[in-house]
Tab-separated table of C-alpha atoms and ligand atoms in Angstrom:
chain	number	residue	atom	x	y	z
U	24	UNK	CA	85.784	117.215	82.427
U	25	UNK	CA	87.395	114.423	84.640
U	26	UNK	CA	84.763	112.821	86.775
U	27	UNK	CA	86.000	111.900	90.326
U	28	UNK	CA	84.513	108.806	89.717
U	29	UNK	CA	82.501	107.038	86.569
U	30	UNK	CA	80.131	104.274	87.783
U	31	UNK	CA	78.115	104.536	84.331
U	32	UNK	CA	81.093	103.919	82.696
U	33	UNK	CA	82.041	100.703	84.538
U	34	UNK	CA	78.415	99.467	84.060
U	35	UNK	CA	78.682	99.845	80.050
U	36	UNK	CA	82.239	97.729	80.469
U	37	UNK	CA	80.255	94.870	82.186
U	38	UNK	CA	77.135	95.223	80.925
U	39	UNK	CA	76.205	91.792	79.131
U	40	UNK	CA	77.142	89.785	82.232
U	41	UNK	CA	75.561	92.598	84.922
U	42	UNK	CA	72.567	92.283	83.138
U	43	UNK	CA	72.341	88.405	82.934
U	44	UNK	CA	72.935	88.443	86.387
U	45	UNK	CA	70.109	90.872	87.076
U	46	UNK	CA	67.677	88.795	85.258
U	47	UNK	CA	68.270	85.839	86.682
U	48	UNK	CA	67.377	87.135	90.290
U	49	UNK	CA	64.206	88.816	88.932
U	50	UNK	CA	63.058	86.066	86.771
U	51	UNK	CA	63.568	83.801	89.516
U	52	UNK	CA	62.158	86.145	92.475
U	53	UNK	CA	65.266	85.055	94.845
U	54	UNK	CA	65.376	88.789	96.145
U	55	UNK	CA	65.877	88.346	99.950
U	56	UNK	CA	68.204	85.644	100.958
U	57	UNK	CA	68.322	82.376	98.541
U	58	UNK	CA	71.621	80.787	96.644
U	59	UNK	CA	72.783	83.758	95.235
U	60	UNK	CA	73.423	85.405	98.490
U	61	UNK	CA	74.722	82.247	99.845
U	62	UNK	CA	76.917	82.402	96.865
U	63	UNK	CA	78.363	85.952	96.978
U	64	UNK	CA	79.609	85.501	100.966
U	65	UNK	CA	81.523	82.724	100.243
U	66	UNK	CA	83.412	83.974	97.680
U	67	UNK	CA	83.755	86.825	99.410
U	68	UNK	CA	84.979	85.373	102.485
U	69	UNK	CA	87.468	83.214	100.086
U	70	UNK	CA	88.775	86.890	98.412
U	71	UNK	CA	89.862	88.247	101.552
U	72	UNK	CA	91.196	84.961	103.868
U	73	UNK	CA	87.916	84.721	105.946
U	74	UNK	CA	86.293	81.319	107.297
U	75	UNK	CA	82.221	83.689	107.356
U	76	UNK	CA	80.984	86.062	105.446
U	77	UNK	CA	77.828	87.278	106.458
U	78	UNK	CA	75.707	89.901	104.387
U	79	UNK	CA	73.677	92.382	105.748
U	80	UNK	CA	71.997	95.572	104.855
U	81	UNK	CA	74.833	98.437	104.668
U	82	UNK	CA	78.514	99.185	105.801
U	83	UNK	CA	77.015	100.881	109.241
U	84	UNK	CA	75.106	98.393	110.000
U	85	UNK	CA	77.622	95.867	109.889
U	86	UNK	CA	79.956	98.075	112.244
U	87	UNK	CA	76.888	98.091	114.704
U	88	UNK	CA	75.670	94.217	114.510
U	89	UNK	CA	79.523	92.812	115.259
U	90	UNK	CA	79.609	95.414	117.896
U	91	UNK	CA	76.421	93.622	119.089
U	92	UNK	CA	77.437	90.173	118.506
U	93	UNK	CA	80.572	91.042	121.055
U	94	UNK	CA	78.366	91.560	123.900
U	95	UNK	CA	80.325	94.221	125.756
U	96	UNK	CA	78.462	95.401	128.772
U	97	UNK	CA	76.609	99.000	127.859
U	98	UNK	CA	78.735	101.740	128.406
U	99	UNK	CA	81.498	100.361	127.433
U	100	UNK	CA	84.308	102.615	125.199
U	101	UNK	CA	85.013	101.841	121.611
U	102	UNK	CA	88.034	103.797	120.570
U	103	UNK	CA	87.443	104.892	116.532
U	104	UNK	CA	89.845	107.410	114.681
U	105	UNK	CA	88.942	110.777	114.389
U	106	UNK	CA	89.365	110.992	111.090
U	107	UNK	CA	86.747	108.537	108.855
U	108	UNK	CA	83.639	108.885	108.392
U	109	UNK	CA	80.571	109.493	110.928
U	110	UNK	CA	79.569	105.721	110.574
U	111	UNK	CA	82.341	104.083	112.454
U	112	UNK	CA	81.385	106.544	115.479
U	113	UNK	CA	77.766	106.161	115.191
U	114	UNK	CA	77.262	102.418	115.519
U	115	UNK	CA	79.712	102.536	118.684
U	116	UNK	CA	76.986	105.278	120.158
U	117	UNK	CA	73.683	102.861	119.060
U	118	UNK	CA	75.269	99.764	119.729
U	119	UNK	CA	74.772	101.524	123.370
U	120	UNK	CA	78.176	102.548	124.100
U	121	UNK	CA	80.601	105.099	124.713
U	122	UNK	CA	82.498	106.603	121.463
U	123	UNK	CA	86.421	107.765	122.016
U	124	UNK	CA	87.805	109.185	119.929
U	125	UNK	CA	92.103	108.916	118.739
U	126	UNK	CA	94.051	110.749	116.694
U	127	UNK	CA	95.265	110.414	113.072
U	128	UNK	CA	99.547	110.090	112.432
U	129	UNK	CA	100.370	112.097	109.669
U	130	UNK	CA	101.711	109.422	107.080
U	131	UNK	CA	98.652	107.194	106.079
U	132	UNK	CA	96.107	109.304	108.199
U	133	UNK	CA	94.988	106.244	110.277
U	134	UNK	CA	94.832	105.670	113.420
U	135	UNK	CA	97.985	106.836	115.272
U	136	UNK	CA	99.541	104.083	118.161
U	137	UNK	CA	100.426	106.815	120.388
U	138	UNK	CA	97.126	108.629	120.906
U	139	UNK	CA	95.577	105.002	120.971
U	140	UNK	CA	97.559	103.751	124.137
U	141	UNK	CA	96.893	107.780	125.572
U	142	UNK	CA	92.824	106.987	124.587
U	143	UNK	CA	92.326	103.833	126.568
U	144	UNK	CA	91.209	103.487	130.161
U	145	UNK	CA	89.558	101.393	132.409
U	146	UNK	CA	86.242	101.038	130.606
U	147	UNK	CA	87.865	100.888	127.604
U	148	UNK	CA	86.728	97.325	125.776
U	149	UNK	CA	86.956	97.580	122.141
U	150	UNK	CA	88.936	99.797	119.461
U	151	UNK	CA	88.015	99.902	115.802
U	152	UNK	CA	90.284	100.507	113.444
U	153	UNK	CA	89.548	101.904	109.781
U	154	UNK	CA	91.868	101.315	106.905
U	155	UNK	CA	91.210	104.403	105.524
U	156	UNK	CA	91.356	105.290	102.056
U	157	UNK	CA	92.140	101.897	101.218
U	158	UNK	CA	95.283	101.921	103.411
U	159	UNK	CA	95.306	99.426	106.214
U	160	UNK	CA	96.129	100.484	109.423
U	161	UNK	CA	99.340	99.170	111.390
U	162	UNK	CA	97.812	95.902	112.590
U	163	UNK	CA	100.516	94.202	114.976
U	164	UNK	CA	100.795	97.495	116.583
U	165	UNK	CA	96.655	97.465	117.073
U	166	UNK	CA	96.755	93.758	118.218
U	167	UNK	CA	99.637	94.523	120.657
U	168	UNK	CA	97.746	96.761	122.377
U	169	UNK	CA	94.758	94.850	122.101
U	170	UNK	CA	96.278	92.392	123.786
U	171	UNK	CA	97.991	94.825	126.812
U	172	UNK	CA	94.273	95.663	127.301
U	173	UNK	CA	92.175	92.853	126.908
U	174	UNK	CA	90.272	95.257	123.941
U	175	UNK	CA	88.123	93.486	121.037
U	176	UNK	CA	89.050	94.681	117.638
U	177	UNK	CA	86.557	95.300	114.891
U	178	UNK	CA	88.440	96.051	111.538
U	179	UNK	CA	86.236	98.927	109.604
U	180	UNK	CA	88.004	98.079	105.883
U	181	UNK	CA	84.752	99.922	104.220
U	182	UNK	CA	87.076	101.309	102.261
U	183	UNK	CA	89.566	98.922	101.762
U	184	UNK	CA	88.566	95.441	99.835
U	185	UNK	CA	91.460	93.773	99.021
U	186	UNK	CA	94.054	95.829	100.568
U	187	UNK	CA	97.603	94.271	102.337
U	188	UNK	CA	98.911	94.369	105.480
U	189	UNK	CA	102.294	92.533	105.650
U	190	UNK	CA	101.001	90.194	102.862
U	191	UNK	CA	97.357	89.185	104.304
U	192	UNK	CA	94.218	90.746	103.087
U	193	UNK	CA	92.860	92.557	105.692
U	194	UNK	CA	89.443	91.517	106.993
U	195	UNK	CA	90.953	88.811	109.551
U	196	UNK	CA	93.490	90.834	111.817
U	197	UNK	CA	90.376	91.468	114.278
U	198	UNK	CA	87.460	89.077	115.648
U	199	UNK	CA	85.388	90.761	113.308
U	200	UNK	CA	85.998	93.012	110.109
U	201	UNK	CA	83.276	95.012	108.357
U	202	UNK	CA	82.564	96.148	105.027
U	203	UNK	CA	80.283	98.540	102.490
U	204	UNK	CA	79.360	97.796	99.359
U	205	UNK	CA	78.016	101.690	99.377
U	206	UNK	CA	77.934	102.071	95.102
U	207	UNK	CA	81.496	104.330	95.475
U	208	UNK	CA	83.267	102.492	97.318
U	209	UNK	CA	86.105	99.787	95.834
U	210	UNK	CA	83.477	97.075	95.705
U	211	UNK	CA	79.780	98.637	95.087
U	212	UNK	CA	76.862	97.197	94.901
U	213	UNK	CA	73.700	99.205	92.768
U	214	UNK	CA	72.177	100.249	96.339
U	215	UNK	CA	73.314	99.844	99.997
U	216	UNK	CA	74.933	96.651	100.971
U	217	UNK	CA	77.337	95.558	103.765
U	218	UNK	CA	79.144	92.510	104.710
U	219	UNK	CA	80.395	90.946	108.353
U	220	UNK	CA	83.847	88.771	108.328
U	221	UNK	CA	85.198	86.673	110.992
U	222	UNK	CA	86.823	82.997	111.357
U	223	UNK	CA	84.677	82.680	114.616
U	224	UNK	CA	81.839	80.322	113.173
U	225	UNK	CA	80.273	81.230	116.494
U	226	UNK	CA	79.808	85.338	116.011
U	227	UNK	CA	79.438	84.431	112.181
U	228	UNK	CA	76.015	83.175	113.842
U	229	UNK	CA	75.359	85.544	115.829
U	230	UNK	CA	75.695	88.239	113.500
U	231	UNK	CA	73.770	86.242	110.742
U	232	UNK	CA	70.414	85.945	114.277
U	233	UNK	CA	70.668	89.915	114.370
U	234	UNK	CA	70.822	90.615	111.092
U	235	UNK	CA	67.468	88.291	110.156
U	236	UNK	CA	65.201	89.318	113.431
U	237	UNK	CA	66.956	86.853	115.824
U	238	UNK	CA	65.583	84.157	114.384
U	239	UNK	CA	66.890	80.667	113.693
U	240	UNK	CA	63.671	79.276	111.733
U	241	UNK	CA	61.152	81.097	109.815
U	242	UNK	CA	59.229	81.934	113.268
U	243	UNK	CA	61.425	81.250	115.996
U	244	UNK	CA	63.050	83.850	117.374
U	245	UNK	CA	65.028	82.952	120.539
U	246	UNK	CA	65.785	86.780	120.726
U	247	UNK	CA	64.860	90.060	119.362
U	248	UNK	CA	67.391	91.345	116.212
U	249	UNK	CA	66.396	93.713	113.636
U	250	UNK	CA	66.086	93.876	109.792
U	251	UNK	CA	69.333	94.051	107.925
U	252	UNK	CA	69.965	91.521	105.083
U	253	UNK	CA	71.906	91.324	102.019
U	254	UNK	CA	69.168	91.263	99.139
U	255	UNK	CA	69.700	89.142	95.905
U	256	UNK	CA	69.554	91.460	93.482
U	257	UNK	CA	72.802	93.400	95.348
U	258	UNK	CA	74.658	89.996	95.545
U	259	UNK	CA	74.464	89.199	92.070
U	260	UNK	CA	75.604	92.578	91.597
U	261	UNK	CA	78.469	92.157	93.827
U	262	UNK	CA	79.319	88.424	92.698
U	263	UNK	CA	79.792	89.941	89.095
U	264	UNK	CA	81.722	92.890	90.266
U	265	UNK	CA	83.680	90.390	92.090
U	266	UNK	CA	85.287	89.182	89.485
U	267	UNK	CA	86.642	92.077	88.269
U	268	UNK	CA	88.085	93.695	91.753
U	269	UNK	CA	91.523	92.675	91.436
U	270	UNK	CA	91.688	93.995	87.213
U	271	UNK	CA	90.263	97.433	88.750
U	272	UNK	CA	92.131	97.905	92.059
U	273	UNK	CA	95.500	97.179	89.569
U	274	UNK	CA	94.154	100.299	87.740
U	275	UNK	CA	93.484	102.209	90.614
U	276	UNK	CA	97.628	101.255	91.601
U	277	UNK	CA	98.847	102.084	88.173
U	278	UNK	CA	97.041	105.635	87.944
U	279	UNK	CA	98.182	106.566	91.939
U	280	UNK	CA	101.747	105.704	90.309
U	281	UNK	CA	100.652	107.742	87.533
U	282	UNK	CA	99.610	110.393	89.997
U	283	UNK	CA	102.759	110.374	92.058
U	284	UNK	CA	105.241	110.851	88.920
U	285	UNK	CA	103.534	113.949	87.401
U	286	UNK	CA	102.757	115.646	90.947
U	287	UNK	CA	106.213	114.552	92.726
U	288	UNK	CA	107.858	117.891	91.930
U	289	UNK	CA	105.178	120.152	93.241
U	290	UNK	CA	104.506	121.022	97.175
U	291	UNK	CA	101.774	118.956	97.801
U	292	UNK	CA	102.024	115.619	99.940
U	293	UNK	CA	101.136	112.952	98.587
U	294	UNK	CA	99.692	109.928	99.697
U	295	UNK	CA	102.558	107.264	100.707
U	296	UNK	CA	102.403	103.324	100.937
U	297	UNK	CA	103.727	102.094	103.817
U	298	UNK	CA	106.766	99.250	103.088
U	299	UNK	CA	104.296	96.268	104.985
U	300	UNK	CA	101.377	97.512	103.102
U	301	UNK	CA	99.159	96.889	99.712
U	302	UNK	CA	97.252	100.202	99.200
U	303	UNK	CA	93.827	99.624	97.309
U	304	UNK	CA	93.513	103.353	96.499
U	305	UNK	CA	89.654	103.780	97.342
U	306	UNK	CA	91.155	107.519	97.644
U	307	UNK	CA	94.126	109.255	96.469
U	308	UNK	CA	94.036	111.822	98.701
U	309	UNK	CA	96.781	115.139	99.187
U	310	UNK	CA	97.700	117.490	101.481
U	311	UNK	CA	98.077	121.383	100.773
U	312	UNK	CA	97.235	124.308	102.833
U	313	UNK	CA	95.976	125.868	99.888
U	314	UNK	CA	93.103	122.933	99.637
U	315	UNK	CA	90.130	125.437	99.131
U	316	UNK	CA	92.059	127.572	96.660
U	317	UNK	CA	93.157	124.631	94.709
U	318	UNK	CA	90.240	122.961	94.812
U	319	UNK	CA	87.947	126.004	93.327
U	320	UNK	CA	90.727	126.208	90.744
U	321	UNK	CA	90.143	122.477	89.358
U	322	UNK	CA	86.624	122.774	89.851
U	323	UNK	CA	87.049	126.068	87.414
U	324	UNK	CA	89.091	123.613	84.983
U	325	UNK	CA	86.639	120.833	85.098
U	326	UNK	CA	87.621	118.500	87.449
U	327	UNK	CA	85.876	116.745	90.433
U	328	UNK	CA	87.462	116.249	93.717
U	329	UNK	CA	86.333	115.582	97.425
U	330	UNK	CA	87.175	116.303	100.382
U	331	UNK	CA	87.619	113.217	103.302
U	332	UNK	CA	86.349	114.006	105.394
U	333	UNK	CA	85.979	118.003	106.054
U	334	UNK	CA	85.306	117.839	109.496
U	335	UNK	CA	86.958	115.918	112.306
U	336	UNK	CA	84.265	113.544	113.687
U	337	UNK	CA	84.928	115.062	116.985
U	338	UNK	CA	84.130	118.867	116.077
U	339	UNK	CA	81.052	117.761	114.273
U	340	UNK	CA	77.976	118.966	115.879
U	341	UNK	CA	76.572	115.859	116.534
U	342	UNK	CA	79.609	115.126	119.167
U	343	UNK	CA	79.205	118.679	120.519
U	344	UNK	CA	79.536	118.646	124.493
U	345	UNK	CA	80.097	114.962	124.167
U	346	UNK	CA	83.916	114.297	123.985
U	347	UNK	CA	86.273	116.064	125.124
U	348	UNK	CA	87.387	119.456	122.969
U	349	UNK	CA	91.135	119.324	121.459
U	350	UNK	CA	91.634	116.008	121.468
U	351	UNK	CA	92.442	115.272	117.712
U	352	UNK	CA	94.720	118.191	116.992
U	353	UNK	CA	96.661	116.167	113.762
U	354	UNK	CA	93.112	115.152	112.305
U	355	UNK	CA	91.402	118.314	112.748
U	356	UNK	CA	94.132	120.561	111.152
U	357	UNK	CA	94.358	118.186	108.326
U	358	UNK	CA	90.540	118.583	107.408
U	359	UNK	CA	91.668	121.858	106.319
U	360	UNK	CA	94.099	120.350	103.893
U	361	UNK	CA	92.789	117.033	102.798
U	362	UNK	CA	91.733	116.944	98.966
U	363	UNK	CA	91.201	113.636	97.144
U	364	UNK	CA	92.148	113.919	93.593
U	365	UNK	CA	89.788	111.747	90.705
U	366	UNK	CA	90.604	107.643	91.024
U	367	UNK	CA	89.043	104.822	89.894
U	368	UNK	CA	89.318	102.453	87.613
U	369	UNK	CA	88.171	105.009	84.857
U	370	UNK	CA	91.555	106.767	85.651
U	371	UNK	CA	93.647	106.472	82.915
U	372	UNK	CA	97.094	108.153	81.985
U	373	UNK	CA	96.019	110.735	79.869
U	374	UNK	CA	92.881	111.663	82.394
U	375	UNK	CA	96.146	111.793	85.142
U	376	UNK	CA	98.248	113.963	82.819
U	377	UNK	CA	94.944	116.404	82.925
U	378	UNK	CA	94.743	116.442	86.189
U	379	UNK	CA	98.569	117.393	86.957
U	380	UNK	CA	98.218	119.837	84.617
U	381	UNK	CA	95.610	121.598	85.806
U	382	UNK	CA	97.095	121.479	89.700
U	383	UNK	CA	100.693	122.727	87.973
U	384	UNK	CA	98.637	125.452	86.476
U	385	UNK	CA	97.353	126.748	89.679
U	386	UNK	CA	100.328	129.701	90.663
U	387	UNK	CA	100.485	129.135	94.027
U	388	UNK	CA	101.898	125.375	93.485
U	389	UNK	CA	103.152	125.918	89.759
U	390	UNK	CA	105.094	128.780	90.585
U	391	UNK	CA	107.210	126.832	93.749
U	392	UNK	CA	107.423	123.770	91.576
U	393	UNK	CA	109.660	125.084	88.693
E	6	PLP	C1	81.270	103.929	103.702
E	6	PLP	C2	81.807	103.738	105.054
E	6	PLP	C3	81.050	103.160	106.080
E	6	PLP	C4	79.566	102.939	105.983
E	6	PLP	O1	79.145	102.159	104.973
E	6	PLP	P1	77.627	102.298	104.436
E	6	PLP	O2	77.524	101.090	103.579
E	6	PLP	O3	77.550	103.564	103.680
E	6	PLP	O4	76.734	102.254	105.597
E	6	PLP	C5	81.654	102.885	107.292
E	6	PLP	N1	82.943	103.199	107.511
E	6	PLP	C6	83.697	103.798	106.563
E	6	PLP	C7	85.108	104.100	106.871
E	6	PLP	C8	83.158	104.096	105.309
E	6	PLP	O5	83.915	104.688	104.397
């Protein structure tokens, strides 16, 4: 069997220091806020270029407190791609404004320039791009428009710690860049997590009031905020895992290289790096008409895929009678073709060699291939 990914097996390579790490925050009862929290954002912030880190409960909620912290007046419309998943959308609609949503271009699957300039309009104020599947999203095209429009950018890089654009980590292209520690994702933590980024000390602060019940003291609350913190126990998680990002996402590279030399030959397209980017592989995601039929075929050979994300965000019910119909032609055909293949840093060359085999055995893509 090849797992799609193998979070027991990464605990058992880290185990001694996890569990020191663990203890310490129990022994010492620092489980909501305290030094160890303090600790984890700034090296955070320090990994990927940022002056503020600030921790809060989950990837979603970070999307919907920097939307907050920008004060946009309600109503406003937050462009997000169609294609990522239903959290970038749904802290645009409960931050209390108006989701639009853009089309995907068919090379890294982000969001596509064209259908961005064709999505904005007058009440247009903000646009979130997601470097998705660990791919980051043409940024000087996003700030040029940004700048045309006088639109606020939010980076979502849930799925892309560490990742490259034109040399920089993103995380500091917009005002404000947010992140999951969701346990699957590049950097996980053992339960939900989430982190803010910015260089702007002053929405750093801002975030930080609505994250902790708009407070500044213990009871002084100069506004209303909500509940969302960073606990201890998932920042000494994180800190330790920390340390070992860079050593994984290298194996995650090496086994998408892997990947791309034993399925080059067959008709299946493959994921592609663009020249100005670092791709962190959160995903190693293909493209085949066949995805269903190939995907019950590995499943029959004993290996796990996923699909991201099956449904365009617009054609999910939840949007229904909400945005317009037909907007996201490129992203709602390729939901019909996306499949991501097994990566992580469990992936090694044998498990890839596997893999290929199994796809080359499936007649359909074998049969073209030789
Ligand atoms: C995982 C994810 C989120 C949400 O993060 P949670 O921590 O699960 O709330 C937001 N955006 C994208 C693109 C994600 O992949």
């Amino acid at each position: 069997m090849v797992k799609f990914m193998d979070l027991p097996a990464q605990y058992q390579s880290i185990r001694r220091e996890m569990d020191a790490a663990i203890r310490e925050i129990v022994e010492s009862a620092a489980f909501i806020g305290g030094a160890k929290v303090a600790e984890f954002e700034e090296a955070f912030a320090a990994y990927q270029g940022a002056a503020h880190a600030v921790g809060v409960g989950n990837g979603t909620d970070a999307i919907e407190i920097a939307l907050e912290s920008l004060a946009l007046p309600p109503g406003s419309e937050v462009v997000v791609p169609a294609n990522s998943f239903i959290a970038t959308s749904e802290a645009v609609t409960r931050a209390g404004h108006q989701v639009v949503f853009c089309d995907c271009e068919p090379e890294t699957y982000t969001l596509s320039l064209e259908a961005l300039e064709a999505s904005v309009t007058a009440k247009t104020r903000a646009i979130i791009p997601v470097h998705l599947y660990g791919h980051p999203c043409d940024m000087d095209g996003i700030l040029k428009m940004a700048r045309k429009h006088d639109l606020r950018v939010i980076e979502d890089s849930a799925q892309a710690h560490g990742a490259e654009y034109r040399g920089q980590r993103v995380g500091r292209f917009g005002e404000l860049s947010t992140f999951s520690f969701y346990p699957g994702k590049n950097l996980g933590a053992y339960g939900d997590a989430g982190a803010i980024l910015t260089d702007d000390a002053e929405l750093a602060e801002r975030c930080r009031r609505i994250a902790n019940h708009g407070r500044t003291a213990k009871y002084d609350h100069d506004m209303e905020g909500r509940n969302s913190r960073l606990d201890g126990l998932q920042a000494a998680v994180l800190s330790v895992k920390l340390r070992h990002l860079d050593r994984w996402t290298e194996l995650r590279r090496a086994a998408a290289a892997e990947y791309h030399q034993a399925l080059a030959d067959l008709p299946l397209r493959l994921p592609r790096e663009a020249d100005w980017a670092r791709h962190v592989y959160h995903l190693y995601v293909v493209r085949t008409a066949a995805r269903d039929e190939l995907r019950a075929h590995l499943k029959e050979e004993g290996i796990e895929t996923g699909i991201h994300y099956p449904i365009s965000l617009p054609r999910l019910e939840a949007y229904r009678g909400r945005v317009p119909a037909g907007i996201s032609p490129v992203a709602d055909r390729f939901a019909g073709e996306l499949l991501s293949l097994p990566m992580g840093e469990h992936i090694t060359p044998d498990l890839v060699a596997r893999v290929a085999n199994s796809v080359r055995s499936y007649p359909a893509l074998g049969a073209s291939a030789s």
